[in-house]
């Protein structure tokens, strides 16, 4: 796995610090130790599929999903296709966090922040690969948009499961409240705009 761009600034922000420079030496060292632990056990997986967008007056549809979310419709404006994407860094990170919750609560908090940032970095890498692939075809991509953002309901996770078969393909399952396991997982829609 090539190096990911893991933002120390965002890890610090998750921990309540405005800037990485505000961290004391002990916390900064513990963050680096946790980054190593998380990246050592992470299992980087992703799946995505592309679907044509059918536009109607007040909504659009792709993959058999009617989208009524004004925020997602605004994000997809001008797009002809939509990518449904799911990424995860696997269950071992959750196990690390659970063990730390029993033995060292402050470490568990740091592991949570690091895990959130590692999956974000992994998603950014997959997103960049998609963007570059689309650019080679003369197309551009919109910023990714996830269930739970704006007015896009979390219930849309069920459609990601149906369409991408996340459990079978990359081991992501959903709770009754549409929360993903492993917890360090992301789903998103990426709009594709082509000039042709």
Short mmCIF file of C-alpha atoms in Angstrom, two decimals:
data_model
loop_
_atom_site.label_atom_id
_atom_site.label_comp_id
_atom_site.label_asym_id
_atom_site.label_seq_id
_atom_site.Cartn_x
_atom_site.Cartn_y
_atom_site.Cartn_z
CA UNK A 1 0.00 0.00 0.00
CA UNK A 2 1.53 3.31 -1.06
CA UNK A 3 1.73 6.11 1.48
CA UNK A 4 -1.50 7.92 2.26
CA UNK A 5 -1.69 11.64 2.97
CA UNK A 6 -2.87 11.40 6.59
CA UNK A 7 -3.60 14.90 7.91
CA UNK A 8 -2.05 15.49 11.33
CA UNK A 9 -3.91 18.82 11.37
CA UNK A 10 -7.28 17.03 11.13
CA UNK A 11 -6.27 14.44 13.74
CA UNK A 12 -5.40 17.32 16.09
CA UNK A 13 -8.73 18.98 15.26
CA UNK A 14 -10.63 15.75 16.09
CA UNK A 15 -8.86 15.82 19.46
CA UNK A 16 -9.93 19.41 20.17
CA UNK A 17 -6.74 21.25 19.17
CA UNK A 18 -6.90 24.15 16.73
CA UNK A 19 -3.47 23.43 15.26
CA UNK A 20 -0.95 20.55 15.39
CA UNK A 21 1.54 23.03 16.93
CA UNK A 22 -0.72 23.24 19.99
CA UNK A 23 -0.14 19.56 20.82
CA UNK A 24 2.14 18.77 23.74
CA UNK A 25 5.09 16.46 22.99
CA UNK A 26 3.54 13.43 24.71
CA UNK A 27 0.28 13.68 22.75
CA UNK A 28 2.12 14.29 19.47
CA UNK A 29 4.24 11.17 20.10
CA UNK A 30 1.15 9.12 20.98
CA UNK A 31 -0.53 10.25 17.74
CA UNK A 32 2.43 9.01 15.71
CA UNK A 33 2.39 5.69 17.59
CA UNK A 34 -1.34 5.34 16.91
CA UNK A 35 -0.90 6.21 13.21
CA UNK A 36 1.62 3.36 12.95
CA UNK A 37 -0.68 0.93 14.81
CA UNK A 38 -3.70 1.80 12.67
CA UNK A 39 -1.85 1.71 9.34
CA UNK A 40 -0.15 -1.58 10.30
CA UNK A 41 -3.50 -3.37 10.74
CA UNK A 42 -5.65 -1.49 8.20
CA UNK A 43 -7.10 -3.50 5.31
CA UNK A 44 -7.70 -1.02 2.50
CA UNK A 45 -10.69 -2.02 0.41
CA UNK A 46 -12.99 -0.18 -1.97
CA UNK A 47 -15.70 -0.79 -4.53
CA UNK A 48 -17.44 1.54 -6.94
CA UNK A 49 -19.79 1.40 -9.92
CA UNK A 50 -20.87 4.04 -12.42
CA UNK A 51 -24.48 4.65 -13.45
CA UNK A 52 -26.16 7.00 -15.94
CA UNK A 53 -28.23 9.77 -14.35
CA UNK A 54 -31.82 10.18 -15.52
CA UNK A 55 -32.90 13.77 -14.88
CA UNK A 56 -36.50 14.73 -14.14
CA UNK A 57 -37.95 18.08 -13.04
CA UNK A 58 -37.52 17.92 -9.26
CA UNK A 59 -35.33 14.82 -8.94
CA UNK A 60 -32.86 12.53 -10.63
CA UNK A 61 -32.45 8.78 -10.70
CA UNK A 62 -29.47 6.43 -10.94
CA UNK A 63 -29.04 2.74 -10.10
CA UNK A 64 -32.80 2.56 -9.57
CA UNK A 65 -32.61 5.20 -6.80
CA UNK A 66 -34.80 8.30 -7.00
CA UNK A 67 -32.92 11.22 -5.44
CA UNK A 68 -35.07 13.94 -3.85
CA UNK A 69 -32.25 15.51 -1.79
CA UNK A 70 -31.89 19.16 -2.85
CA UNK A 71 -28.29 19.19 -1.64
CA UNK A 72 -27.28 16.14 -3.70
CA UNK A 73 -29.24 17.39 -6.73
CA UNK A 74 -27.31 20.67 -6.51
CA UNK A 75 -24.04 18.73 -6.22
CA UNK A 76 -24.87 16.60 -9.30
CA UNK A 77 -26.07 19.51 -11.46
CA UNK A 78 -24.67 19.20 -14.98
CA UNK A 79 -23.60 15.57 -14.48
CA UNK A 80 -24.53 12.72 -16.80
CA UNK A 81 -23.32 9.88 -14.58
CA UNK A 82 -22.94 9.10 -10.89
CA UNK A 83 -20.44 6.85 -9.16
CA UNK A 84 -21.50 5.01 -6.02
CA UNK A 85 -18.40 4.40 -3.88
CA UNK A 86 -17.74 2.51 -0.65
CA UNK A 87 -14.38 2.28 1.14
CA UNK A 88 -13.22 0.75 4.41
CA UNK A 89 -10.02 0.17 6.35
CA UNK A 90 -11.38 -3.04 7.86
CA UNK A 91 -12.39 -4.50 11.25
CA UNK A 92 -8.93 -4.72 12.84
CA UNK A 93 -8.95 -0.96 13.53
CA UNK A 94 -12.23 -1.31 15.47
CA UNK A 95 -10.65 -4.12 17.50
CA UNK A 96 -7.65 -1.88 18.34
CA UNK A 97 -10.02 0.83 19.57
CA UNK A 98 -12.15 -1.59 21.63
CA UNK A 99 -9.05 -3.02 23.35
CA UNK A 100 -7.80 0.48 24.17
CA UNK A 101 -11.21 1.45 25.60
CA UNK A 102 -10.63 -1.20 28.28
CA UNK A 103 -6.97 -0.52 29.01
CA UNK A 104 -6.23 3.12 28.07
CA UNK A 105 -9.14 5.46 27.38
CA UNK A 106 -6.99 8.38 26.23
CA UNK A 107 -5.30 6.10 23.67
CA UNK A 108 -8.73 4.93 22.50
CA UNK A 109 -9.71 8.56 21.84
CA UNK A 110 -6.53 9.10 19.79
CA UNK A 111 -7.09 5.83 17.89
CA UNK A 112 -10.63 6.98 17.03
CA UNK A 113 -9.28 10.26 15.64
CA UNK A 114 -6.49 8.54 13.74
CA UNK A 115 -8.83 5.88 12.33
CA UNK A 116 -11.24 8.56 11.11
CA UNK A 117 -8.40 10.36 9.36
CA UNK A 118 -6.86 7.20 7.85
CA UNK A 119 -10.17 6.15 6.25
CA UNK A 120 -10.60 9.73 5.00
CA UNK A 121 -7.11 9.62 3.47
CA UNK A 122 -7.89 6.25 1.85
CA UNK A 123 -11.17 7.60 0.46
CA UNK A 124 -9.32 10.68 -0.86
CA UNK A 125 -6.84 8.43 -2.66
CA UNK A 126 -9.57 6.31 -4.26
CA UNK A 127 -11.44 9.52 -5.17
CA UNK A 128 -8.29 10.97 -6.77
CA UNK A 129 -7.75 7.78 -8.82
CA UNK A 130 -11.36 8.05 -10.07
CA UNK A 131 -10.87 11.77 -10.85
CA UNK A 132 -7.71 11.00 -12.83
CA UNK A 133 -9.41 8.16 -14.74
CA UNK A 134 -12.29 10.47 -15.64
CA UNK A 135 -9.91 13.28 -16.66
CA UNK A 136 -8.20 10.86 -19.08
CA UNK A 137 -11.63 10.41 -20.71
CA UNK A 138 -12.22 14.17 -20.91
CA UNK A 139 -14.58 14.27 -17.94
CA UNK A 140 -14.51 15.97 -14.56
CA UNK A 141 -15.85 14.90 -11.18
CA UNK A 142 -17.82 16.75 -8.52
CA UNK A 143 -16.85 16.61 -4.82
CA UNK A 144 -18.03 13.39 -3.22
CA UNK A 145 -21.28 13.53 -1.25
CA UNK A 146 -22.13 11.05 1.50
CA UNK A 147 -25.36 9.88 3.13
CA UNK A 148 -25.90 12.04 6.22
CA UNK A 149 -24.49 15.19 4.53
CA UNK A 150 -26.99 18.05 4.28
CA UNK A 151 -30.47 16.70 3.58
CA UNK A 152 -29.27 13.36 2.12
CA UNK A 153 -30.70 10.76 4.52
CA UNK A 154 -28.55 8.11 6.18
CA UNK A 155 -31.14 5.57 5.01
CA UNK A 156 -29.50 5.79 1.58
CA UNK A 157 -26.85 3.43 3.02
CA UNK A 158 -29.34 0.63 2.34
CA UNK A 159 -29.18 1.42 -1.37
CA UNK A 160 -25.38 1.30 -1.27
CA UNK A 161 -25.67 -2.16 0.28
CA UNK A 162 -28.17 -3.27 -2.39
CA UNK A 163 -26.24 -1.86 -5.35
CA UNK A 164 -22.62 -2.47 -4.30
CA UNK A 165 -23.27 -5.58 -2.15
CA UNK A 166 -20.84 -4.08 0.34
CA UNK A 167 -21.03 -6.94 2.83
CA UNK A 168 -20.16 -9.56 0.23
CA UNK A 169 -17.56 -7.52 -1.64
CA UNK A 170 -15.67 -5.54 1.02
CA UNK A 171 -17.10 -6.68 4.37
CA UNK A 172 -19.20 -3.61 5.29
CA UNK A 173 -22.47 -4.40 7.06
CA UNK A 174 -25.23 -2.08 8.26
CA UNK A 175 -26.93 -1.85 11.64
CA UNK A 176 -30.69 -1.33 11.97
CA UNK A 177 -29.93 2.41 12.25
CA UNK A 178 -27.82 2.34 9.03
CA UNK A 179 -24.47 2.69 10.82
CA UNK A 180 -21.63 0.88 9.06
CA UNK A 181 -19.41 -1.83 10.52
CA UNK A 182 -16.41 -1.60 10.33
CA UNK A 183 -16.92 1.89 11.73
CA UNK A 184 -14.04 3.33 9.70
CA UNK A 185 -15.91 3.10 6.41
CA UNK A 186 -17.27 5.73 4.00
CA UNK A 187 -19.93 5.69 1.28
CA UNK A 188 -20.32 8.49 -1.23
CA UNK A 189 -21.79 9.59 -4.54
CA UNK A 190 -19.46 11.24 -7.06
CA UNK A 191 -20.95 13.08 -10.02
CA UNK A 192 -19.30 12.86 -13.45
CA UNK A 193 -19.55 15.72 -15.95
CA UNK A 194 -18.42 15.15 -19.54
CA UNK A 195 -18.05 17.72 -22.29
CA UNK A 196 -19.09 15.39 -25.08
#
